[in-house]
mmCIF file with all atom_site columns, C-alpha atoms in Angstrom:
data_model
loop_
_atom_site.group_PDB
_atom_site.id
_atom_site.type_symbol
_atom_site.label_atom_id
_atom_site.label_alt_id
_atom_site.label_comp_id
_atom_site.label_asym_id
_atom_site.label_entity_id
_atom_site.label_seq_id
_atom_site.pdbx_PDB_ins_code
_atom_site.Cartn_x
_atom_site.Cartn_y
_atom_site.Cartn_z
_atom_site.occupancy
_atom_site.B_iso_or_equiv
_atom_site.pdbx_formal_charge
_atom_site.auth_seq_id
_atom_site.auth_comp_id
_atom_site.auth_asym_id
_atom_site.auth_atom_id
_atom_site.pdbx_PDB_model_num
ATOM 1   C CA . ALA A 1 1   ? 167.871 66.704 299.127 1.00 74.00 ? 1   ALA A CA 1
ATOM 2   C CA . GLN A 1 2   ? 170.125 64.948 300.079 1.00 83.00 ? 2   GLN A CA 1
ATOM 3   C CA . SER A 1 3   ? 173.208 65.156 301.409 1.00 89.00 ? 3   SER A CA 1
ATOM 4   C CA . VAL A 1 4   ? 176.576 63.238 304.082 1.00 94.00 ? 4   VAL A CA 1
ATOM 5   C CA . ALA A 1 5   ? 178.588 64.715 306.135 1.00 95.00 ? 5   ALA A CA 1
ATOM 6   C CA . GLN A 1 6   ? 182.315 63.037 307.689 1.00 96.00 ? 6   GLN A CA 1
ATOM 7   C CA . PRO A 1 7   ? 183.199 64.705 310.665 1.00 96.00 ? 7   PRO A CA 1
ATOM 8   C CA . GLU A 1 8   ? 187.083 64.333 310.725 1.00 96.00 ? 8   GLU A CA 1
ATOM 9   C CA . ASP A 1 9   ? 189.396 64.739 307.542 1.00 95.00 ? 9   ASP A CA 1
ATOM 10  C CA . GLN A 1 10  ? 192.133 62.607 308.729 1.00 97.00 ? 10  GLN A CA 1
ATOM 11  C CA . VAL A 1 11  ? 191.218 59.714 311.141 1.00 98.00 ? 11  VAL A CA 1
ATOM 12  C CA . ASN A 1 12  ? 194.491 58.647 313.154 1.00 98.00 ? 12  ASN A CA 1
ATOM 13  C CA . VAL A 1 13  ? 195.001 54.915 314.339 1.00 98.00 ? 13  VAL A CA 1
ATOM 14  C CA . ALA A 1 14  ? 198.029 52.315 315.592 1.00 98.00 ? 14  ALA A CA 1
ATOM 15  C CA . GLU A 1 15  ? 198.216 49.106 314.205 1.00 98.00 ? 15  GLU A CA 1
ATOM 16  C CA . GLY A 1 16  ? 196.009 46.715 316.005 1.00 97.00 ? 16  GLY A CA 1
ATOM 17  C CA . ASN A 1 17  ? 193.129 49.202 317.962 1.00 98.00 ? 17  ASN A CA 1
ATOM 18  C CA . PRO A 1 18  ? 190.459 49.238 316.599 1.00 97.00 ? 18  PRO A CA 1
ATOM 19  C CA . LEU A 1 19  ? 189.725 52.246 314.108 1.00 98.00 ? 19  LEU A CA 1
ATOM 20  C CA . THR A 1 20  ? 186.282 54.242 313.432 1.00 98.00 ? 20  THR A CA 1
ATOM 21  C CA . VAL A 1 21  ? 184.922 56.164 310.295 1.00 98.00 ? 21  VAL A CA 1
ATOM 22  C CA . LYS A 1 22  ? 181.799 58.853 311.184 1.00 98.00 ? 22  LYS A CA 1
ATOM 23  C CA . CYS A 1 23  ? 179.396 59.796 308.840 1.00 98.00 ? 23  CYS A CA 1
ATOM 24  C CA . THR A 1 24  ? 175.909 61.080 309.255 1.00 97.00 ? 24  THR A CA 1
ATOM 25  C CA . TYR A 1 25  ? 173.544 61.814 306.996 1.00 95.00 ? 25  TYR A CA 1
ATOM 26  C CA . SER A 1 26  ? 169.678 63.408 306.101 1.00 92.00 ? 26  SER A CA 1
ATOM 27  C CA . VAL A 1 27  ? 167.718 62.226 303.239 1.00 88.00 ? 27  VAL A CA 1
ATOM 28  C CA . SER A 1 28  ? 163.940 62.980 302.714 1.00 84.00 ? 28  SER A CA 1
ATOM 29  C CA . GLY A 1 29  ? 162.746 59.234 302.484 1.00 82.00 ? 29  GLY A CA 1
ATOM 30  C CA . ASN A 1 30  ? 164.455 55.875 303.200 1.00 85.00 ? 30  ASN A CA 1
ATOM 31  C CA . PRO A 1 31  ? 168.601 55.802 303.002 1.00 89.00 ? 31  PRO A CA 1
ATOM 32  C CA . TYR A 1 32  ? 170.511 53.611 301.318 1.00 91.00 ? 32  TYR A CA 1
ATOM 33  C CA . LEU A 1 33  ? 173.903 54.288 302.133 1.00 93.00 ? 33  LEU A CA 1
ATOM 34  C CA . PHE A 1 34  ? 177.272 53.238 301.468 1.00 94.00 ? 34  PHE A CA 1
ATOM 35  C CA . TRP A 1 35  ? 181.176 53.033 301.882 1.00 96.00 ? 35  TRP A CA 1
ATOM 36  C CA . TYR A 1 36  ? 183.855 52.758 299.662 1.00 95.00 ? 36  TYR A CA 1
ATOM 37  C CA . VAL A 1 37  ? 187.742 52.975 299.792 1.00 95.00 ? 37  VAL A CA 1
ATOM 38  C CA . GLN A 1 38  ? 190.490 54.758 297.383 1.00 93.00 ? 38  GLN A CA 1
ATOM 39  C CA . TYR A 1 39  ? 194.176 53.815 297.836 1.00 90.00 ? 39  TYR A CA 1
ATOM 40  C CA . PRO A 1 40  ? 196.936 56.257 295.816 1.00 83.00 ? 40  PRO A CA 1
ATOM 41  C CA . ASN A 1 41  ? 195.943 56.666 291.904 1.00 75.00 ? 41  ASN A CA 1
ATOM 42  C CA . ARG A 1 42  ? 192.970 53.760 291.764 1.00 78.00 ? 42  ARG A CA 1
ATOM 43  C CA . GLY A 1 43  ? 189.476 53.819 291.845 1.00 81.00 ? 43  GLY A CA 1
ATOM 44  C CA . LEU A 1 44  ? 186.924 53.062 294.529 1.00 89.00 ? 44  LEU A CA 1
ATOM 45  C CA . GLN A 1 45  ? 185.951 50.003 295.734 1.00 91.00 ? 45  GLN A CA 1
ATOM 46  C CA . PHE A 1 46  ? 183.288 48.656 297.194 1.00 91.00 ? 46  PHE A CA 1
ATOM 47  C CA . LEU A 1 47  ? 182.874 48.008 301.078 1.00 94.00 ? 47  LEU A CA 1
ATOM 48  C CA . LEU A 1 48  ? 179.241 47.663 302.717 1.00 93.00 ? 48  LEU A CA 1
ATOM 49  C CA . LYS A 1 49  ? 176.199 48.700 301.646 1.00 92.00 ? 49  LYS A CA 1
ATOM 50  C CA . TYR A 1 50  ? 173.087 49.107 303.538 1.00 93.00 ? 50  TYR A CA 1
ATOM 51  C CA . ILE A 1 51  ? 169.775 49.104 302.074 1.00 88.00 ? 51  ILE A CA 1
ATOM 52  C CA . THR A 1 52  ? 166.621 46.972 304.549 1.00 85.00 ? 52  THR A CA 1
ATOM 53  C CA . GLY A 1 53  ? 167.032 44.593 307.610 1.00 87.00 ? 53  GLY A CA 1
ATOM 54  C CA . ASP A 1 54  ? 169.670 44.036 310.167 1.00 89.00 ? 54  ASP A CA 1
ATOM 55  C CA . ASN A 1 55  ? 171.388 47.589 311.255 1.00 92.00 ? 55  ASN A CA 1
ATOM 56  C CA . LEU A 1 56  ? 174.934 45.737 311.073 1.00 95.00 ? 56  LEU A CA 1
ATOM 57  C CA . VAL A 1 57  ? 176.544 44.926 308.213 1.00 95.00 ? 57  VAL A CA 1
ATOM 58  C CA . LYS A 1 58  ? 179.381 42.661 308.014 1.00 95.00 ? 58  LYS A CA 1
ATOM 59  C CA . GLY A 1 59  ? 181.723 43.585 304.650 1.00 93.00 ? 59  GLY A CA 1
ATOM 60  C CA . SER A 1 60  ? 184.422 42.969 302.335 1.00 90.00 ? 60  SER A CA 1
ATOM 61  C CA . TYR A 1 61  ? 188.095 43.308 304.584 1.00 92.00 ? 61  TYR A CA 1
ATOM 62  C CA . GLY A 1 62  ? 187.320 42.494 307.504 1.00 95.00 ? 62  GLY A CA 1
ATOM 63  C CA . PHE A 1 63  ? 184.772 46.241 307.897 1.00 97.00 ? 63  PHE A CA 1
ATOM 64  C CA . GLU A 1 64  ? 181.757 46.577 309.433 1.00 97.00 ? 64  GLU A CA 1
ATOM 65  C CA . ALA A 1 65  ? 179.415 49.590 309.901 1.00 97.00 ? 65  ALA A CA 1
ATOM 66  C CA . GLU A 1 66  ? 175.912 49.923 312.080 1.00 95.00 ? 66  GLU A CA 1
ATOM 67  C CA . PHE A 1 67  ? 172.888 51.782 310.428 1.00 95.00 ? 67  PHE A CA 1
ATOM 68  C CA . ASN A 1 68  ? 171.500 54.006 313.286 1.00 95.00 ? 68  ASN A CA 1
ATOM 69  C CA . LYS A 1 69  ? 168.195 55.658 312.284 1.00 93.00 ? 69  LYS A CA 1
ATOM 70  C CA . SER A 1 70  ? 167.134 57.690 314.870 1.00 94.00 ? 70  SER A CA 1
ATOM 71  C CA . GLN A 1 71  ? 171.316 59.349 314.752 1.00 95.00 ? 71  GLN A CA 1
ATOM 72  C CA . THR A 1 72  ? 171.264 59.244 311.801 1.00 95.00 ? 72  THR A CA 1
ATOM 73  C CA . SER A 1 73  ? 174.802 57.378 311.303 1.00 97.00 ? 73  SER A CA 1
ATOM 74  C CA . PHE A 1 74  ? 175.970 55.015 309.833 1.00 98.00 ? 74  PHE A CA 1
ATOM 75  C CA . HIS A 1 75  ? 179.949 54.507 311.229 1.00 98.00 ? 75  HIS A CA 1
ATOM 76  C CA . LEU A 1 76  ? 182.380 52.332 309.403 1.00 98.00 ? 76  LEU A CA 1
ATOM 77  C CA . LYS A 1 77  ? 184.296 50.245 311.789 1.00 98.00 ? 77  LYS A CA 1
ATOM 78  C CA . LYS A 1 78  ? 186.832 47.050 311.889 1.00 97.00 ? 78  LYS A CA 1
ATOM 79  C CA . PRO A 1 79  ? 188.086 46.278 315.158 1.00 97.00 ? 79  PRO A CA 1
ATOM 80  C CA . SER A 1 80  ? 191.855 45.624 314.536 1.00 97.00 ? 80  SER A CA 1
ATOM 81  C CA . ALA A 1 81  ? 193.500 48.493 312.436 1.00 97.00 ? 81  ALA A CA 1
ATOM 82  C CA . LEU A 1 82  ? 196.050 47.282 309.286 1.00 97.00 ? 82  LEU A CA 1
ATOM 83  C CA . VAL A 1 83  ? 198.536 49.443 308.242 1.00 96.00 ? 83  VAL A CA 1
ATOM 84  C CA . SER A 1 84  ? 197.225 48.215 304.275 1.00 95.00 ? 84  SER A CA 1
ATOM 85  C CA . ASP A 1 85  ? 194.009 50.411 305.549 1.00 96.00 ? 85  ASP A CA 1
ATOM 86  C CA . SER A 1 86  ? 195.367 53.681 305.038 1.00 96.00 ? 86  SER A CA 1
ATOM 87  C CA . ALA A 1 87  ? 193.355 55.364 302.549 1.00 96.00 ? 87  ALA A CA 1
ATOM 88  C CA . LEU A 1 88  ? 190.651 57.294 301.978 1.00 95.00 ? 88  LEU A CA 1
ATOM 89  C CA . TYR A 1 89  ? 187.034 56.157 302.859 1.00 97.00 ? 89  TYR A CA 1
ATOM 90  C CA . PHE A 1 90  ? 184.225 57.487 301.048 1.00 96.00 ? 90  PHE A CA 1
ATOM 91  C CA . CYS A 1 91  ? 179.708 57.059 303.176 1.00 96.00 ? 91  CYS A CA 1
ATOM 92  C CA . ALA A 1 92  ? 177.544 58.473 300.041 1.00 94.00 ? 92  ALA A CA 1
ATOM 93  C CA . VAL A 1 93  ? 173.822 57.740 300.416 1.00 92.00 ? 93  VAL A CA 1
ATOM 94  C CA . ARG A 1 94  ? 171.056 57.390 298.437 1.00 87.00 ? 94  ARG A CA 1
ATOM 95  C CA . SER A 1 95  ? 167.623 58.455 299.292 1.00 78.00 ? 95  SER A CA 1
ATOM 96  C CA . THR A 1 96  ? 164.465 55.497 298.590 1.00 72.00 ? 96  THR A CA 1
ATOM 97  C CA . ASP A 1 97  ? 162.458 58.305 297.625 1.00 68.00 ? 97  ASP A CA 1
ATOM 98  C CA . SER A 1 98  ? 164.796 59.529 294.421 1.00 66.00 ? 98  SER A CA 1
ATOM 99  C CA . TRP A 1 99  ? 166.592 57.916 291.445 1.00 68.00 ? 99  TRP A CA 1
ATOM 100 C CA . GLY A 1 100 ? 169.620 57.853 290.911 1.00 67.00 ? 100 GLY A CA 1
ATOM 101 C CA . LYS A 1 101 ? 172.605 58.764 292.294 1.00 79.00 ? 101 LYS A CA 1
ATOM 102 C CA . LEU A 1 102 ? 175.193 58.423 295.402 1.00 87.00 ? 102 LEU A CA 1
ATOM 103 C CA . GLN A 1 103 ? 175.370 61.378 297.424 1.00 89.00 ? 103 GLN A CA 1
ATOM 104 C CA . PHE A 1 104 ? 178.346 61.347 298.292 1.00 92.00 ? 104 PHE A CA 1
ATOM 105 C CA . GLY A 1 105 ? 180.909 62.792 301.589 1.00 94.00 ? 105 GLY A CA 1
ATOM 106 C CA . ALA A 1 106 ? 183.830 64.966 301.286 1.00 93.00 ? 106 ALA A CA 1
ATOM 107 C CA . GLY A 1 107 ? 186.009 61.493 302.788 1.00 95.00 ? 107 GLY A CA 1
ATOM 108 C CA . THR A 1 108 ? 188.163 60.823 305.565 1.00 96.00 ? 108 THR A CA 1
ATOM 109 C CA . GLN A 1 109 ? 191.620 59.534 305.177 1.00 96.00 ? 109 GLN A CA 1
ATOM 110 C CA . VAL A 1 110 ? 192.317 57.056 307.096 1.00 97.00 ? 110 VAL A CA 1
ATOM 111 C CA . VAL A 1 111 ? 196.641 56.765 309.039 1.00 97.00 ? 111 VAL A CA 1
ATOM 112 C CA . VAL A 1 112 ? 197.171 53.360 310.347 1.00 97.00 ? 112 VAL A CA 1
ATOM 113 C CA . THR A 1 113 ? 200.560 53.526 311.748 1.00 97.00 ? 113 THR A CA 1
ATOM 114 C CA . PRO A 1 114 ? 203.256 50.522 312.915 1.00 95.00 ? 114 PRO A CA 1
ATOM 115 C CA . GLY B 2 1   ? 183.603 43.125 281.085 1.00 54.00 ? 1   GLY B CA 1
ATOM 116 C CA . ALA B 2 2   ? 184.027 42.239 284.428 1.00 77.00 ? 2   ALA B CA 1
ATOM 117 C CA . GLY B 2 3   ? 184.547 45.906 285.339 1.00 91.00 ? 3   GLY B CA 1
ATOM 118 C CA . VAL B 2 4   ? 184.301 49.534 284.388 1.00 95.00 ? 4   VAL B CA 1
ATOM 119 C CA . SER B 2 5   ? 186.260 50.922 282.115 1.00 96.00 ? 5   SER B CA 1
ATOM 120 C CA . GLN B 2 6   ? 187.489 54.338 280.907 1.00 96.00 ? 6   GLN B CA 1
ATOM 121 C CA . SER B 2 7   ? 189.371 55.122 279.047 1.00 97.00 ? 7   SER B CA 1
ATOM 122 C CA . PRO B 2 8   ? 192.401 56.879 278.435 1.00 97.00 ? 8   PRO B CA 1
ATOM 123 C CA . SER B 2 9   ? 194.266 56.667 281.995 1.00 95.00 ? 9   SER B CA 1
ATOM 124 C CA . ASN B 2 10  ? 195.610 59.814 281.703 1.00 96.00 ? 10  ASN B CA 1
ATOM 125 C CA . LYS B 2 11  ? 195.164 63.033 279.620 1.00 97.00 ? 11  LYS B CA 1
ATOM 126 C CA . VAL B 2 12  ? 197.130 65.730 278.567 1.00 98.00 ? 12  VAL B CA 1
ATOM 127 C CA . THR B 2 13  ? 195.018 68.825 276.933 1.00 98.00 ? 13  THR B CA 1
ATOM 128 C CA . GLU B 2 14  ? 196.083 72.193 276.456 1.00 97.00 ? 14  GLU B CA 1
ATOM 129 C CA . LYS B 2 15  ? 193.867 74.909 277.436 1.00 97.00 ? 15  LYS B CA 1
ATOM 130 C CA . GLY B 2 16  ? 190.815 75.678 275.140 1.00 97.00 ? 16  GLY B CA 1
ATOM 131 C CA . LYS B 2 17  ? 190.658 72.041 273.218 1.00 98.00 ? 17  LYS B CA 1
ATOM 132 C CA . ASP B 2 18  ? 188.201 69.826 273.438 1.00 98.00 ? 18  ASP B CA 1
ATOM 133 C CA . VAL B 2 19  ? 188.344 66.192 274.860 1.00 98.00 ? 19  VAL B CA 1
ATOM 134 C CA . GLU B 2 20  ? 186.514 63.521 275.069 1.00 98.00 ? 20  GLU B CA 1
ATOM 135 C CA . LEU B 2 21  ? 186.252 61.024 278.157 1.00 98.00 ? 21  LEU B CA 1
ATOM 136 C CA . ARG B 2 22  ? 184.720 57.270 277.964 1.00 98.00 ? 22  ARG B CA 1
ATOM 137 C CA . CYS B 2 23  ? 182.729 54.757 280.117 1.00 98.00 ? 23  CYS B CA 1
ATOM 138 C CA . ASP B 2 24  ? 182.814 51.033 279.222 1.00 97.00 ? 24  ASP B CA 1
ATOM 139 C CA . PRO B 2 25  ? 179.823 49.947 282.107 1.00 96.00 ? 25  PRO B CA 1
ATOM 140 C CA . ILE B 2 26  ? 179.923 46.675 282.666 1.00 94.00 ? 26  ILE B CA 1
ATOM 141 C CA . SER B 2 27  ? 177.666 44.760 280.246 1.00 93.00 ? 27  SER B CA 1
ATOM 142 C CA . GLY B 2 28  ? 173.762 45.007 280.700 1.00 91.00 ? 28  GLY B CA 1
ATOM 143 C CA . HIS B 2 29  ? 174.180 47.438 283.649 1.00 93.00 ? 29  HIS B CA 1
ATOM 144 C CA . THR B 2 30  ? 171.514 49.911 282.842 1.00 91.00 ? 30  THR B CA 1
ATOM 145 C CA . ALA B 2 31  ? 172.172 53.131 284.910 1.00 92.00 ? 31  ALA B CA 1
ATOM 146 C CA . LEU B 2 32  ? 176.077 55.337 284.582 1.00 94.00 ? 32  LEU B CA 1
ATOM 147 C CA . TYR B 2 33  ? 177.169 57.782 286.187 1.00 94.00 ? 33  TYR B CA 1
ATOM 148 C CA . TRP B 2 34  ? 179.567 60.522 286.188 1.00 96.00 ? 34  TRP B CA 1
ATOM 149 C CA . TYR B 2 35  ? 181.432 62.174 288.288 1.00 95.00 ? 35  TYR B CA 1
ATOM 150 C CA . ARG B 2 36  ? 184.467 64.594 289.347 1.00 96.00 ? 36  ARG B CA 1
ATOM 151 C CA . GLN B 2 37  ? 186.826 64.095 292.165 1.00 93.00 ? 37  GLN B CA 1
ATOM 152 C CA . SER B 2 38  ? 189.479 67.685 291.871 1.00 88.00 ? 38  SER B CA 1
ATOM 153 C CA . LEU B 2 39  ? 192.474 67.174 294.441 1.00 78.00 ? 39  LEU B CA 1
ATOM 154 C CA . GLY B 2 40  ? 191.657 66.879 297.489 1.00 69.00 ? 40  GLY B CA 1
ATOM 155 C CA . GLN B 2 41  ? 188.072 67.360 296.985 1.00 73.00 ? 41  GLN B CA 1
ATOM 156 C CA . GLY B 2 42  ? 185.001 65.039 297.696 1.00 81.00 ? 42  GLY B CA 1
ATOM 157 C CA . LEU B 2 43  ? 182.785 63.242 294.750 1.00 90.00 ? 43  LEU B CA 1
ATOM 158 C CA . GLU B 2 44  ? 181.005 65.768 292.770 1.00 92.00 ? 44  GLU B CA 1
ATOM 159 C CA . PHE B 2 45  ? 177.985 64.214 291.155 1.00 91.00 ? 45  PHE B CA 1
ATOM 160 C CA . LEU B 2 46  ? 178.301 65.239 287.019 1.00 95.00 ? 46  LEU B CA 1
ATOM 161 C CA . ILE B 2 47  ? 175.040 63.669 285.910 1.00 94.00 ? 47  ILE B CA 1
ATOM 162 C CA . TYR B 2 48  ? 173.283 60.498 285.603 1.00 92.00 ? 48  TYR B CA 1
ATOM 163 C CA . PHE B 2 49  ? 171.818 57.354 282.713 1.00 93.00 ? 49  PHE B CA 1
ATOM 164 C CA . GLN B 2 50  ? 169.325 55.106 282.709 1.00 91.00 ? 50  GLN B CA 1
ATOM 165 C CA . GLY B 2 51  ? 169.144 53.628 279.122 1.00 91.00 ? 51  GLY B CA 1
ATOM 166 C CA . ASN B 2 52  ? 170.007 56.517 277.215 1.00 92.00 ? 52  ASN B CA 1
ATOM 167 C CA . SER B 2 53  ? 168.741 58.979 278.508 1.00 92.00 ? 53  SER B CA 1
ATOM 168 C CA . ALA B 2 54  ? 169.979 61.350 282.008 1.00 91.00 ? 54  ALA B CA 1
ATOM 169 C CA . PRO B 2 55  ? 167.067 61.897 283.578 1.00 87.00 ? 55  PRO B CA 1
ATOM 170 C CA . ASP B 2 56  ? 169.749 63.862 286.062 1.00 88.00 ? 56  ASP B CA 1
ATOM 171 C CA . LYS B 2 57  ? 171.975 65.980 284.389 1.00 90.00 ? 57  LYS B CA 1
ATOM 172 C CA . SER B 2 58  ? 172.425 68.829 287.458 1.00 89.00 ? 58  SER B CA 1
ATOM 173 C CA . GLY B 2 59  ? 175.651 68.041 288.096 1.00 92.00 ? 59  GLY B CA 1
ATOM 174 C CA . LEU B 2 60  ? 177.108 69.482 284.879 1.00 95.00 ? 60  LEU B CA 1
ATOM 175 C CA . PRO B 2 61  ? 178.707 72.519 285.750 1.00 94.00 ? 61  PRO B CA 1
ATOM 176 C CA . SER B 2 62  ? 178.823 74.739 282.877 1.00 95.00 ? 62  SER B CA 1
ATOM 177 C CA . ASP B 2 63  ? 177.334 74.171 278.523 1.00 96.00 ? 63  ASP B CA 1
ATOM 178 C CA . ARG B 2 64  ? 180.240 73.725 277.789 1.00 97.00 ? 64  ARG B CA 1
ATOM 179 C CA . PHE B 2 65  ? 180.306 70.202 279.543 1.00 98.00 ? 65  PHE B CA 1
ATOM 180 C CA . SER B 2 66  ? 178.227 67.341 277.891 1.00 97.00 ? 66  SER B CA 1
ATOM 181 C CA . ALA B 2 67  ? 177.372 63.144 278.332 1.00 97.00 ? 67  ALA B CA 1
ATOM 182 C CA . GLU B 2 68  ? 175.809 61.137 275.714 1.00 96.00 ? 68  GLU B CA 1
ATOM 183 C CA . ARG B 2 69  ? 175.299 56.958 275.865 1.00 96.00 ? 69  ARG B CA 1
ATOM 184 C CA . THR B 2 70  ? 174.482 54.671 273.455 1.00 90.00 ? 70  THR B CA 1
ATOM 185 C CA . GLY B 2 71  ? 173.005 51.435 272.451 1.00 88.00 ? 71  GLY B CA 1
ATOM 186 C CA . GLY B 2 72  ? 172.938 50.961 275.993 1.00 84.00 ? 72  GLY B CA 1
ATOM 187 C CA . SER B 2 73  ? 175.875 50.930 277.246 1.00 93.00 ? 73  SER B CA 1
ATOM 188 C CA . VAL B 2 74  ? 179.467 53.340 276.171 1.00 96.00 ? 74  VAL B CA 1
ATOM 189 C CA . SER B 2 75  ? 178.832 56.475 277.768 1.00 97.00 ? 75  SER B CA 1
ATOM 190 C CA . THR B 2 76  ? 181.479 59.599 276.110 1.00 98.00 ? 76  THR B CA 1
ATOM 191 C CA . LEU B 2 77  ? 182.083 62.990 278.479 1.00 98.00 ? 77  LEU B CA 1
ATOM 192 C CA . THR B 2 78  ? 182.642 66.036 276.161 1.00 98.00 ? 78  THR B CA 1
ATOM 193 C CA . ILE B 2 79  ? 184.361 68.923 277.116 1.00 98.00 ? 79  ILE B CA 1
ATOM 194 C CA . GLN B 2 80  ? 184.446 71.426 275.351 1.00 98.00 ? 80  GLN B CA 1
ATOM 195 C CA . ARG B 2 81  ? 187.286 74.535 275.405 1.00 98.00 ? 81  ARG B CA 1
ATOM 196 C CA . THR B 2 82  ? 188.729 72.802 278.695 1.00 98.00 ? 82  THR B CA 1
ATOM 197 C CA . GLN B 2 83  ? 189.906 74.787 281.484 1.00 97.00 ? 83  GLN B CA 1
ATOM 198 C CA . GLN B 2 84  ? 192.387 74.626 283.673 1.00 96.00 ? 84  GLN B CA 1
ATOM 199 C CA . GLU B 2 85  ? 189.783 74.044 286.530 1.00 94.00 ? 85  GLU B CA 1
ATOM 200 C CA . ASP B 2 86  ? 188.415 71.526 284.654 1.00 96.00 ? 86  ASP B CA 1
ATOM 201 C CA . SER B 2 87  ? 191.523 68.915 285.878 1.00 96.00 ? 87  SER B CA 1
ATOM 202 C CA . ALA B 2 88  ? 190.557 66.575 288.110 1.00 96.00 ? 88  ALA B CA 1
ATOM 203 C CA . VAL B 2 89  ? 189.878 63.289 288.019 1.00 94.00 ? 89  VAL B CA 1
ATOM 204 C CA . TYR B 2 90  ? 186.104 62.038 286.082 1.00 97.00 ? 90  TYR B CA 1
ATOM 205 C CA . LEU B 2 91  ? 185.049 59.133 287.411 1.00 95.00 ? 91  LEU B CA 1
ATOM 206 C CA . CYS B 2 92  ? 181.859 56.670 285.726 1.00 96.00 ? 92  CYS B CA 1
ATOM 207 C CA . ALA B 2 93  ? 179.591 54.155 287.361 1.00 94.00 ? 93  ALA B CA 1
ATOM 208 C CA . SER B 2 94  ? 177.329 51.887 286.800 1.00 94.00 ? 94  SER B CA 1
ATOM 209 C CA . SER B 2 95  ? 174.420 49.966 288.372 1.00 92.00 ? 95  SER B CA 1
ATOM 210 C CA . LEU B 2 96  ? 172.454 47.126 287.553 1.00 90.00 ? 96  LEU B CA 1
ATOM 211 C CA . ASP B 2 97  ? 169.276 48.540 288.540 1.00 83.00 ? 97  ASP B CA 1
ATOM 212 C CA . SER B 2 98  ? 168.464 52.465 289.289 1.00 77.00 ? 98  SER B CA 1
ATOM 213 C CA . GLN B 2 99  ? 168.509 52.078 292.550 1.00 76.00 ? 99  GLN B CA 1
ATOM 214 C CA . GLY B 2 100 ? 171.942 50.746 293.170 1.00 76.00 ? 100 GLY B CA 1
ATOM 215 C CA . LEU B 2 101 ? 170.645 47.702 294.900 1.00 77.00 ? 101 LEU B CA 1
ATOM 216 C CA . TYR B 2 102 ? 173.284 46.037 293.790 1.00 78.00 ? 102 TYR B CA 1
ATOM 217 C CA . GLY B 2 103 ? 175.240 48.510 294.651 1.00 82.00 ? 103 GLY B CA 1
ATOM 218 C CA . TYR B 2 104 ? 177.736 51.217 292.686 1.00 89.00 ? 104 TYR B CA 1
ATOM 219 C CA . THR B 2 105 ? 181.366 49.379 290.810 1.00 92.00 ? 105 THR B CA 1
ATOM 220 C CA . PHE B 2 106 ? 183.473 52.021 289.473 1.00 93.00 ? 106 PHE B CA 1
ATOM 221 C CA . GLY B 2 107 ? 185.987 52.968 286.983 1.00 94.00 ? 107 GLY B CA 1
ATOM 222 C CA . SER B 2 108 ? 189.494 53.685 287.777 1.00 92.00 ? 108 SER B CA 1
ATOM 223 C CA . GLY B 2 109 ? 188.673 57.204 286.253 1.00 94.00 ? 109 GLY B CA 1
ATOM 224 C CA . THR B 2 110 ? 190.431 59.398 283.440 1.00 96.00 ? 110 THR B CA 1
ATOM 225 C CA . ARG B 2 111 ? 193.205 62.354 285.249 1.00 95.00 ? 111 ARG B CA 1
ATOM 226 C CA . LEU B 2 112 ? 192.773 64.704 282.897 1.00 97.00 ? 112 LEU B CA 1
ATOM 227 C CA . THR B 2 113 ? 195.573 68.168 283.494 1.00 97.00 ? 113 THR B CA 1
ATOM 228 C CA . VAL B 2 114 ? 194.983 70.941 281.193 1.00 97.00 ? 114 VAL B CA 1
ATOM 229 C CA . VAL B 2 115 ? 197.750 73.172 280.594 1.00 97.00 ? 115 VAL B CA 1
#
């Protein structure tokens, strides 16, 4: 079984401040981890993924995430948030022991104020 | 094509009618997934195709829901006798391989409204 938890429904941050969106996971094998962003009335856009290798993953639009195996976390970060980063963010996991589907978290709404 | 294409983008249907939603994945992508996103909710897995077969259809909510994939390409999700609770955005995704090593690409979705 696999599951993802995004403990915050909404994160509010002022433009220019650091942004963190939290994600923890549970899988029976090694995880493949993903972050996606969804803008209003749009599909999901890929930000970054962790498959193997370096624990710090850099992705699109200045976002990065750190894989922490001991804490089973994969938090998304951006050093300086922009108003245009306001969107719905989803963390997803897939176990290497299973085939196919991604398990998504419930999503975190990010609101960046000017 | 360049991306995952879904049609129609919007569908309004009367309760009790059948609907078909179409997904055209990226050319060469062997794996295809259907998800459902209800208002204010996360993404709910429906079904996964590898080629033309569906190894995991555990997320289909009832026997009113079915899906098929032909030629290892286009997939159709059919909902029979639609109910108001079926109203949601139906998202399709494809990946180059079944392990998702190269990531998953999502379409823009079909917004289904049952009235």
